[in-house]
Short mmCIF file of N, CA and C in Angstrom, two decimals:
data_model
loop_
_atom_site.label_atom_id
_atom_site.label_comp_id
_atom_site.label_asym_id
_atom_site.label_seq_id
_atom_site.Cartn_x
_atom_site.Cartn_y
_atom_site.Cartn_z
N SER A 297 -15.81 -2.10 7.42
CA SER A 297 -14.67 -1.16 7.56
C SER A 297 -15.24 0.26 7.20
N PRO A 298 -14.75 1.33 7.89
CA PRO A 298 -15.15 2.57 7.49
C PRO A 298 -14.54 2.92 6.08
N LEU A 299 -15.11 3.86 5.46
CA LEU A 299 -14.59 4.20 4.01
C LEU A 299 -13.98 5.55 4.18
N ILE A 300 -12.75 5.68 3.59
CA ILE A 300 -12.19 7.01 3.67
C ILE A 300 -12.77 7.93 2.51
N GLN A 301 -13.27 7.45 1.57
CA GLN A 301 -13.80 8.22 0.50
C GLN A 301 -14.69 7.47 -0.41
N ILE A 302 -15.66 7.98 -0.88
CA ILE A 302 -16.48 7.34 -1.85
C ILE A 302 -16.78 8.39 -2.91
N LEU A 303 -16.50 7.86 -4.17
CA LEU A 303 -16.68 8.71 -5.44
C LEU A 303 -17.62 7.83 -6.26
N GLN A 304 -18.46 8.57 -7.03
CA GLN A 304 -19.29 7.90 -7.90
C GLN A 304 -19.10 8.47 -9.34
N GLN A 305 -19.15 7.54 -10.29
CA GLN A 305 -19.14 7.90 -11.69
C GLN A 305 -20.51 7.75 -12.18
N PRO A 306 -20.94 8.31 -13.26
CA PRO A 306 -22.36 8.25 -13.75
C PRO A 306 -22.76 6.86 -13.81
N SER A 307 -21.99 5.76 -13.99
CA SER A 307 -22.34 4.44 -14.24
C SER A 307 -22.71 3.85 -12.90
N MET A 308 -22.80 4.47 -11.78
CA MET A 308 -23.03 3.98 -10.44
C MET A 308 -21.88 3.04 -10.10
N ARG A 309 -20.77 3.51 -10.29
CA ARG A 309 -19.63 2.70 -9.90
C ARG A 309 -18.83 3.51 -8.75
N VAL A 310 -18.44 2.92 -7.71
CA VAL A 310 -17.76 3.66 -6.53
C VAL A 310 -16.29 3.32 -6.48
N PHE A 311 -15.52 4.36 -6.07
CA PHE A 311 -14.12 4.13 -5.80
C PHE A 311 -13.92 4.40 -4.36
N TYR A 312 -13.18 3.63 -3.68
CA TYR A 312 -13.12 3.80 -2.26
C TYR A 312 -11.91 3.15 -1.71
N ALA A 313 -11.62 3.45 -0.40
CA ALA A 313 -10.55 2.79 0.35
C ALA A 313 -11.11 2.24 1.55
N THR A 314 -10.87 0.98 1.94
CA THR A 314 -11.27 0.41 3.23
C THR A 314 -10.18 0.52 4.17
N LEU A 315 -10.52 0.79 5.48
CA LEU A 315 -9.55 0.92 6.54
C LEU A 315 -9.79 -0.29 7.32
N HIS A 316 -8.77 -1.06 7.62
CA HIS A 316 -8.84 -2.27 8.52
C HIS A 316 -9.13 -1.92 9.90
N ASN A 317 -10.30 -2.24 10.45
CA ASN A 317 -10.47 -1.83 11.89
C ASN A 317 -10.18 -2.87 12.92
N ASN A 318 -9.57 -4.01 12.51
CA ASN A 318 -9.11 -4.99 13.55
C ASN A 318 -7.68 -5.21 13.66
N LYS A 319 -6.85 -4.31 13.08
CA LYS A 319 -5.44 -4.43 13.13
C LYS A 319 -4.80 -3.07 13.42
N PRO A 320 -3.93 -2.84 14.38
CA PRO A 320 -3.32 -1.59 14.69
C PRO A 320 -2.48 -1.13 13.48
N PRO A 321 -2.42 0.17 13.32
CA PRO A 321 -3.06 1.17 14.12
C PRO A 321 -4.48 1.63 13.68
N THR A 322 -4.95 1.00 12.50
CA THR A 322 -6.20 1.43 12.09
C THR A 322 -7.37 0.83 12.79
N ASN A 323 -7.06 0.11 13.86
CA ASN A 323 -8.09 -0.35 14.69
C ASN A 323 -8.49 0.78 15.67
N ASP A 324 -7.78 1.79 15.71
CA ASP A 324 -8.05 2.89 16.65
C ASP A 324 -8.95 3.98 15.80
N VAL A 325 -10.16 4.24 16.35
CA VAL A 325 -11.08 5.11 15.68
C VAL A 325 -10.52 6.48 15.43
N HIS A 326 -9.71 6.99 16.25
CA HIS A 326 -9.07 8.31 16.10
C HIS A 326 -8.08 8.27 15.02
N PHE A 327 -7.33 7.11 14.89
CA PHE A 327 -6.37 7.02 13.71
C PHE A 327 -7.15 7.00 12.39
N ARG A 328 -8.26 6.27 12.32
CA ARG A 328 -9.08 6.18 11.12
C ARG A 328 -9.66 7.62 10.73
N ARG A 329 -10.25 8.27 11.83
CA ARG A 329 -10.67 9.61 11.72
C ARG A 329 -9.57 10.54 11.11
N ALA A 330 -8.29 10.50 11.68
CA ALA A 330 -7.27 11.29 11.15
C ALA A 330 -7.04 11.07 9.66
N ILE A 331 -7.05 9.80 9.30
CA ILE A 331 -6.81 9.48 7.83
C ILE A 331 -7.90 10.10 7.00
N CYS A 332 -9.06 10.07 7.46
CA CYS A 332 -10.27 10.60 6.69
C CYS A 332 -10.15 12.17 6.62
N TYR A 333 -9.73 12.74 7.74
CA TYR A 333 -9.64 14.30 7.74
C TYR A 333 -8.41 14.70 6.85
N ALA A 334 -7.41 13.88 6.80
CA ALA A 334 -6.16 14.28 6.00
C ALA A 334 -6.39 14.16 4.54
N PHE A 335 -7.46 13.47 4.06
CA PHE A 335 -7.50 13.32 2.56
C PHE A 335 -8.13 14.69 2.04
N ASP A 336 -7.68 15.15 0.96
CA ASP A 336 -8.13 16.31 0.42
C ASP A 336 -9.20 16.02 -0.72
N TYR A 337 -10.32 15.86 -0.36
CA TYR A 337 -11.47 15.39 -1.27
C TYR A 337 -11.59 16.21 -2.36
N GLU A 338 -11.76 17.54 -2.20
CA GLU A 338 -12.01 18.50 -3.31
C GLU A 338 -10.87 18.46 -4.31
N SER A 339 -9.70 18.49 -3.85
CA SER A 339 -8.55 18.45 -4.75
C SER A 339 -8.49 17.23 -5.55
N TRP A 340 -8.80 16.13 -4.89
CA TRP A 340 -8.82 14.78 -5.65
C TRP A 340 -9.84 14.76 -6.77
N ILE A 341 -11.06 15.24 -6.47
CA ILE A 341 -12.14 15.29 -7.35
C ILE A 341 -11.69 16.14 -8.60
N LYS A 342 -11.26 17.43 -8.20
CA LYS A 342 -11.05 18.44 -9.28
C LYS A 342 -9.74 18.03 -10.17
N HIS A 343 -8.71 17.69 -9.41
CA HIS A 343 -7.47 17.49 -10.21
C HIS A 343 -7.12 16.11 -10.71
N SER A 344 -7.48 15.02 -9.77
CA SER A 344 -7.24 13.76 -10.24
C SER A 344 -8.33 13.17 -11.09
N MET A 345 -9.58 13.47 -10.70
CA MET A 345 -10.67 12.87 -11.38
C MET A 345 -11.31 13.91 -12.41
N ASN A 346 -10.68 15.05 -12.65
CA ASN A 346 -11.12 15.97 -13.61
C ASN A 346 -12.61 16.49 -13.49
N ASP A 347 -13.04 16.51 -12.25
CA ASP A 347 -14.49 16.92 -12.11
C ASP A 347 -15.49 16.06 -12.70
N GLN A 348 -15.04 14.73 -12.97
CA GLN A 348 -15.96 13.86 -13.62
C GLN A 348 -16.65 12.92 -12.68
N VAL A 349 -16.60 13.05 -11.39
CA VAL A 349 -17.26 12.21 -10.48
C VAL A 349 -17.99 13.11 -9.38
N ASP A 350 -18.86 12.49 -8.65
CA ASP A 350 -19.53 13.21 -7.65
C ASP A 350 -19.04 12.42 -6.36
N ARG A 351 -19.04 13.17 -5.30
CA ARG A 351 -18.63 12.60 -4.04
C ARG A 351 -19.85 12.06 -3.34
N ASN A 352 -19.81 10.90 -2.81
CA ASN A 352 -20.75 10.31 -2.00
C ASN A 352 -20.30 10.43 -0.56
N ILE A 353 -21.21 10.39 0.36
CA ILE A 353 -20.85 10.37 1.75
C ILE A 353 -21.20 9.07 2.49
N GLY A 354 -21.73 8.21 1.74
CA GLY A 354 -22.09 6.93 2.37
C GLY A 354 -21.90 5.93 1.25
N PRO A 355 -22.01 4.67 1.63
CA PRO A 355 -21.69 3.59 0.61
C PRO A 355 -22.81 3.32 -0.47
N ILE A 356 -23.88 3.98 -0.44
CA ILE A 356 -24.97 3.91 -1.51
C ILE A 356 -24.72 5.08 -2.37
N PRO A 357 -24.71 4.95 -3.80
CA PRO A 357 -24.50 5.96 -4.74
C PRO A 357 -25.65 7.04 -4.56
N ASN A 358 -25.31 8.30 -4.75
CA ASN A 358 -26.26 9.36 -4.64
C ASN A 358 -27.64 9.20 -5.31
N PRO A 359 -27.65 8.72 -6.61
CA PRO A 359 -28.98 8.68 -7.17
C PRO A 359 -29.88 7.53 -6.81
N MET A 360 -29.37 6.57 -5.96
CA MET A 360 -30.09 5.46 -5.58
C MET A 360 -30.95 5.78 -4.28
N TRP A 361 -32.10 5.14 -4.16
CA TRP A 361 -32.87 5.43 -2.98
C TRP A 361 -32.18 4.71 -1.88
N GLY A 362 -32.23 5.42 -0.64
CA GLY A 362 -31.56 4.95 0.54
C GLY A 362 -30.16 5.60 0.76
N SER A 363 -29.74 6.37 -0.23
CA SER A 363 -28.46 7.15 -0.10
C SER A 363 -28.67 8.34 0.78
N LEU A 364 -27.51 8.79 1.29
CA LEU A 364 -27.52 10.01 2.15
C LEU A 364 -27.63 11.16 1.29
N ASP A 365 -28.33 12.21 1.64
CA ASP A 365 -28.54 13.38 0.79
C ASP A 365 -27.33 14.30 0.97
N PRO A 366 -26.60 14.48 -0.17
CA PRO A 366 -25.37 15.29 -0.03
C PRO A 366 -25.55 16.82 0.30
N LYS A 367 -26.89 17.17 0.17
CA LYS A 367 -27.36 18.56 0.47
C LYS A 367 -27.48 18.77 2.03
N THR A 368 -27.90 17.70 2.78
CA THR A 368 -28.11 17.78 4.09
C THR A 368 -27.19 17.00 4.97
N GLU A 369 -26.48 15.95 4.45
CA GLU A 369 -25.58 15.19 5.18
C GLU A 369 -24.13 15.51 4.80
N PHE A 370 -23.20 15.50 5.66
CA PHE A 370 -21.86 15.89 5.27
C PHE A 370 -20.92 14.82 5.86
N GLY A 371 -20.07 14.40 4.97
CA GLY A 371 -18.99 13.39 5.39
C GLY A 371 -17.75 14.19 5.90
N TYR A 372 -16.53 13.54 5.87
CA TYR A 372 -15.35 14.13 6.36
C TYR A 372 -15.01 15.15 5.28
N THR A 373 -14.39 16.19 5.87
CA THR A 373 -13.81 17.21 5.08
C THR A 373 -12.34 17.31 5.24
N TYR A 374 -11.60 17.92 4.43
CA TYR A 374 -10.14 18.05 4.44
C TYR A 374 -9.85 19.06 5.61
N ASN A 375 -9.19 18.58 6.61
CA ASN A 375 -8.96 19.40 7.79
C ASN A 375 -7.75 18.89 8.53
N LEU A 376 -6.53 19.37 8.17
CA LEU A 376 -5.35 18.88 8.72
C LEU A 376 -5.21 19.08 10.30
N GLU A 377 -5.90 20.16 10.76
CA GLU A 377 -5.83 20.48 12.18
C GLU A 377 -6.73 19.37 12.88
N LYS A 378 -7.87 19.06 12.38
CA LYS A 378 -8.72 17.99 13.00
C LYS A 378 -7.97 16.63 12.82
N ALA A 379 -7.13 16.35 11.77
CA ALA A 379 -6.42 15.15 11.64
C ALA A 379 -5.43 15.03 12.79
N ARG A 380 -4.72 16.10 13.04
CA ARG A 380 -3.70 16.13 13.99
C ARG A 380 -4.26 15.99 15.45
N GLU A 381 -5.43 16.60 15.60
CA GLU A 381 -6.12 16.42 16.91
C GLU A 381 -6.61 15.00 17.18
N GLU A 382 -7.03 14.36 16.13
CA GLU A 382 -7.43 13.00 16.18
C GLU A 382 -6.23 12.16 16.53
N LEU A 383 -5.08 12.38 15.92
CA LEU A 383 -3.88 11.60 16.14
C LEU A 383 -3.44 11.75 17.62
N LYS A 384 -3.64 12.92 18.19
CA LYS A 384 -3.29 13.07 19.68
C LYS A 384 -4.15 12.25 20.54
N GLN A 385 -5.35 11.97 20.14
CA GLN A 385 -6.37 11.21 20.99
C GLN A 385 -6.14 9.62 20.76
N CYS A 386 -5.29 9.20 19.92
CA CYS A 386 -5.17 7.78 19.60
C CYS A 386 -4.74 7.02 20.90
N LYS A 387 -5.32 5.90 21.12
CA LYS A 387 -5.04 5.08 22.28
C LYS A 387 -3.91 4.20 21.88
N VAL A 388 -3.60 3.85 20.60
CA VAL A 388 -2.58 3.00 20.12
C VAL A 388 -1.36 3.81 19.80
N ASP A 389 -0.22 3.33 19.91
CA ASP A 389 0.96 4.01 19.60
C ASP A 389 1.22 3.85 18.10
N TRP A 390 0.57 4.66 17.35
CA TRP A 390 0.52 4.40 15.94
C TRP A 390 1.83 4.60 15.27
N LYS A 391 2.82 5.42 15.83
CA LYS A 391 3.99 5.61 15.24
C LYS A 391 4.92 4.40 15.09
N LYS A 392 4.62 3.49 15.95
CA LYS A 392 5.47 2.16 15.89
C LYS A 392 5.05 1.30 14.85
N TYR A 393 3.87 1.55 14.12
CA TYR A 393 3.37 0.77 12.98
C TYR A 393 3.79 1.39 11.69
N LEU A 394 4.45 2.51 11.69
CA LEU A 394 4.75 3.13 10.32
C LEU A 394 5.83 2.37 9.70
N PRO A 395 5.82 2.37 8.35
CA PRO A 395 4.86 2.93 7.44
C PRO A 395 3.62 1.94 7.42
N ILE A 396 2.43 2.69 7.20
CA ILE A 396 1.25 1.85 7.03
C ILE A 396 1.19 1.36 5.56
N GLU A 397 0.70 0.23 5.39
CA GLU A 397 0.68 -0.47 4.03
C GLU A 397 -0.69 0.00 3.39
N GLN A 398 -0.56 0.45 2.15
CA GLN A 398 -1.57 0.69 1.35
C GLN A 398 -1.52 -0.31 0.13
N VAL A 399 -2.65 -0.96 -0.12
CA VAL A 399 -2.74 -1.84 -1.30
C VAL A 399 -3.75 -1.41 -2.36
N PRO A 400 -3.24 -0.82 -3.31
CA PRO A 400 -4.19 -0.49 -4.56
C PRO A 400 -4.24 -1.69 -5.48
N LEU A 401 -5.30 -1.82 -6.20
CA LEU A 401 -5.44 -2.80 -7.12
C LEU A 401 -4.41 -2.65 -8.37
N ALA A 402 -3.56 -3.52 -8.67
CA ALA A 402 -2.64 -3.39 -9.72
C ALA A 402 -3.32 -3.46 -11.02
N GLY A 403 -2.98 -2.61 -12.00
CA GLY A 403 -3.61 -2.59 -13.24
C GLY A 403 -4.75 -1.55 -13.32
N TYR A 404 -5.02 -0.84 -12.23
CA TYR A 404 -6.15 0.09 -12.08
C TYR A 404 -5.44 1.43 -11.69
N PRO A 405 -5.07 2.28 -12.65
CA PRO A 405 -4.29 3.40 -12.41
C PRO A 405 -4.96 4.37 -11.27
N THR A 406 -6.29 4.41 -11.32
CA THR A 406 -6.86 5.31 -10.33
C THR A 406 -6.67 4.80 -8.88
N CYS A 407 -6.65 3.53 -8.78
CA CYS A 407 -6.36 2.92 -7.39
C CYS A 407 -4.93 3.32 -6.92
N VAL A 408 -4.03 3.22 -7.85
CA VAL A 408 -2.64 3.52 -7.49
C VAL A 408 -2.55 5.04 -7.35
N GLN A 409 -3.18 5.79 -8.13
CA GLN A 409 -3.14 7.36 -7.93
C GLN A 409 -3.81 7.72 -6.62
N GLY A 410 -4.93 7.02 -6.23
CA GLY A 410 -5.54 7.32 -4.92
C GLY A 410 -4.60 7.08 -3.73
N ALA A 411 -3.86 5.95 -3.93
CA ALA A 411 -2.91 5.59 -2.84
C ALA A 411 -1.79 6.60 -2.78
N GLU A 412 -1.32 7.06 -3.89
CA GLU A 412 -0.23 7.96 -3.95
C GLU A 412 -0.67 9.44 -3.40
N PHE A 413 -1.92 9.74 -3.78
CA PHE A 413 -2.47 11.02 -3.23
C PHE A 413 -2.66 10.96 -1.75
N LEU A 414 -3.24 9.83 -1.24
CA LEU A 414 -3.43 9.75 0.23
C LEU A 414 -2.01 9.77 0.83
N GLN A 415 -1.10 9.11 0.28
CA GLN A 415 0.30 9.10 0.87
C GLN A 415 0.86 10.45 1.03
N ALA A 416 0.66 11.33 0.06
CA ALA A 416 1.09 12.70 0.16
C ALA A 416 0.28 13.48 1.16
N CYS A 417 -1.01 13.24 1.22
CA CYS A 417 -1.84 13.91 2.31
C CYS A 417 -1.44 13.53 3.67
N LEU A 418 -1.18 12.26 3.87
CA LEU A 418 -0.94 11.69 5.20
C LEU A 418 0.54 12.16 5.70
N LYS A 419 1.37 12.43 4.78
CA LYS A 419 2.68 12.87 5.14
C LYS A 419 2.62 14.17 5.76
N ARG A 420 1.64 15.03 5.46
CA ARG A 420 1.44 16.29 6.12
C ARG A 420 1.16 16.25 7.55
N VAL A 421 0.65 15.07 8.05
CA VAL A 421 0.39 14.97 9.45
C VAL A 421 1.23 13.99 10.16
N GLY A 422 2.28 13.60 9.40
CA GLY A 422 3.33 12.63 9.98
C GLY A 422 3.14 11.15 9.87
N ILE A 423 2.12 10.82 9.01
CA ILE A 423 1.95 9.50 8.85
C ILE A 423 2.55 8.99 7.44
N ASP A 424 3.56 8.06 7.58
CA ASP A 424 4.20 7.49 6.36
C ASP A 424 3.48 6.21 5.87
N THR A 425 3.34 6.06 4.62
CA THR A 425 2.75 4.89 4.09
C THR A 425 3.67 4.19 3.05
N VAL A 426 3.54 2.97 2.78
CA VAL A 426 4.15 2.25 1.74
C VAL A 426 2.98 1.73 0.80
N ILE A 427 3.30 1.90 -0.46
CA ILE A 427 2.26 1.45 -1.48
C ILE A 427 2.72 0.16 -2.08
N VAL A 428 1.93 -0.84 -2.01
CA VAL A 428 2.23 -2.18 -2.48
C VAL A 428 1.05 -2.71 -3.45
N PRO A 429 1.11 -2.26 -4.80
CA PRO A 429 -0.02 -2.68 -5.64
C PRO A 429 -0.06 -4.29 -5.77
N LYS A 430 -1.23 -4.67 -5.76
CA LYS A 430 -1.44 -6.30 -5.87
C LYS A 430 -2.59 -6.44 -6.92
N PRO A 431 -2.50 -7.50 -7.70
CA PRO A 431 -3.57 -7.89 -8.54
C PRO A 431 -4.85 -8.34 -7.76
N TRP A 432 -6.01 -8.33 -8.33
CA TRP A 432 -7.17 -8.67 -7.66
C TRP A 432 -7.10 -10.03 -6.98
N ALA A 433 -6.66 -11.03 -7.79
CA ALA A 433 -6.62 -12.42 -7.13
C ALA A 433 -5.75 -12.42 -5.92
N LEU A 434 -4.58 -11.82 -5.92
CA LEU A 434 -3.75 -11.78 -4.68
C LEU A 434 -4.38 -10.93 -3.56
N GLY A 435 -5.01 -9.78 -3.97
CA GLY A 435 -5.65 -8.90 -3.05
C GLY A 435 -6.73 -9.65 -2.29
N THR A 436 -7.65 -10.42 -3.06
CA THR A 436 -8.71 -11.18 -2.31
C THR A 436 -8.07 -12.32 -1.46
N GLU A 437 -7.02 -12.84 -1.92
CA GLU A 437 -6.39 -13.92 -1.13
C GLU A 437 -5.82 -13.44 0.26
N ILE A 438 -5.21 -12.24 0.28
CA ILE A 438 -4.65 -11.79 1.45
C ILE A 438 -5.63 -11.27 2.39
N THR A 439 -6.77 -10.87 1.90
CA THR A 439 -7.92 -10.36 2.76
C THR A 439 -8.69 -11.41 3.36
N ARG A 440 -8.43 -12.66 3.16
CA ARG A 440 -9.21 -13.69 3.73
C ARG A 440 -8.79 -14.05 5.24
N LYS A 441 -7.68 -13.40 5.62
CA LYS A 441 -7.24 -13.51 7.09
C LYS A 441 -6.96 -12.10 7.66
N GLN A 442 -7.48 -11.83 8.78
CA GLN A 442 -7.23 -10.50 9.40
C GLN A 442 -5.76 -10.13 9.48
N GLU A 443 -4.93 -11.05 9.78
CA GLU A 443 -3.45 -10.64 10.10
C GLU A 443 -2.75 -10.33 8.64
N THR A 444 -3.25 -10.75 7.54
CA THR A 444 -2.75 -10.45 6.23
C THR A 444 -3.51 -9.31 5.48
N THR A 445 -4.59 -8.92 5.97
CA THR A 445 -5.36 -7.89 5.35
C THR A 445 -4.64 -6.55 5.51
N PRO A 446 -4.42 -5.74 4.49
CA PRO A 446 -3.72 -4.44 4.50
C PRO A 446 -4.63 -3.47 5.34
N SER A 447 -3.81 -2.53 5.86
CA SER A 447 -4.47 -1.43 6.55
C SER A 447 -5.31 -0.68 5.81
N ILE A 448 -4.98 -0.41 4.48
CA ILE A 448 -5.68 0.43 3.55
C ILE A 448 -5.77 -0.31 2.24
N TRP A 449 -6.99 -0.54 1.70
CA TRP A 449 -7.11 -1.27 0.45
C TRP A 449 -7.96 -0.52 -0.53
N TRP A 450 -7.53 -0.17 -1.61
CA TRP A 450 -8.18 0.65 -2.72
C TRP A 450 -8.92 -0.17 -3.60
N LEU A 451 -10.20 0.10 -3.89
CA LEU A 451 -11.08 -0.69 -4.67
C LEU A 451 -12.04 0.05 -5.48
N TRP A 452 -12.55 -0.65 -6.56
CA TRP A 452 -13.68 -0.12 -7.37
C TRP A 452 -14.82 -1.16 -7.02
N ARG A 453 -16.03 -0.58 -7.06
CA ARG A 453 -17.27 -1.47 -6.92
C ARG A 453 -18.18 -1.00 -7.83
N SER A 454 -18.98 -1.92 -8.46
CA SER A 454 -20.12 -1.65 -9.42
C SER A 454 -21.35 -2.37 -8.75
N THR A 455 -22.48 -1.88 -9.20
CA THR A 455 -23.58 -2.40 -8.73
C THR A 455 -23.96 -3.74 -9.54
N TYR A 456 -24.54 -4.71 -8.88
CA TYR A 456 -25.00 -5.90 -9.47
C TYR A 456 -26.51 -5.79 -9.80
N TYR A 457 -27.15 -5.05 -9.04
CA TYR A 457 -28.62 -4.82 -9.30
C TYR A 457 -28.94 -3.54 -8.62
N PRO A 458 -30.01 -2.77 -9.10
CA PRO A 458 -30.28 -1.51 -8.61
C PRO A 458 -30.99 -1.45 -7.21
N ASP A 459 -30.38 -1.84 -6.16
CA ASP A 459 -30.88 -1.96 -4.88
C ASP A 459 -29.85 -1.60 -3.81
N PRO A 460 -30.18 -0.86 -2.81
CA PRO A 460 -29.07 -0.57 -1.81
C PRO A 460 -28.38 -1.71 -1.30
N HIS A 461 -29.11 -2.91 -1.19
CA HIS A 461 -28.49 -4.17 -0.71
C HIS A 461 -27.30 -4.59 -1.45
N SER A 462 -27.23 -4.26 -2.69
CA SER A 462 -26.17 -4.51 -3.60
C SER A 462 -24.88 -3.79 -3.10
N TRP A 463 -25.00 -2.68 -2.38
CA TRP A 463 -24.03 -1.82 -1.96
C TRP A 463 -23.57 -2.22 -0.48
N ILE A 464 -24.50 -2.11 0.40
CA ILE A 464 -24.15 -2.18 1.81
C ILE A 464 -24.33 -3.68 2.35
N GLY A 465 -25.29 -4.37 1.77
CA GLY A 465 -25.55 -5.71 2.24
C GLY A 465 -24.44 -6.70 1.83
N GLU A 466 -23.93 -6.50 0.63
CA GLU A 466 -22.97 -7.38 0.16
C GLU A 466 -21.54 -6.89 0.46
N MET A 467 -21.38 -5.67 0.84
CA MET A 467 -20.05 -5.16 1.20
C MET A 467 -19.72 -5.51 2.60
#
């Protein structure tokens, strides 16, 4: 699944949201792009994360070999106009699927805050979401089937070993 945001803490832990690409409306690439453009990355890092994280633009943490160079590669930027343009290009009638379900991990305040922040950002382009926190065990259970996997799932991931395969191979 595409990632809306990737943030890294010094411990090589990433915080991200997956977007379900096999279930409407997040199966439409333009809808997923709209979500990514609607997220205010800089404000999130500065105000919610107190400037204590670095933004990654790919799934491999910045200091690890194989990562994208943040000085030469650029991920999505906060741009509500681009988000609205992407919504106009959607092939799926995304409005009939509102509100979109976001599932943050219960017991992890940053996951819930991320979902709330995204909810506020998406509201600016006319996308309503509902936030349904779930504990890890229930979250992994519902993601076993495509039809019960949420459209947006907020997670933390830590490395198991210092190799890019730990990030992209196992994700």
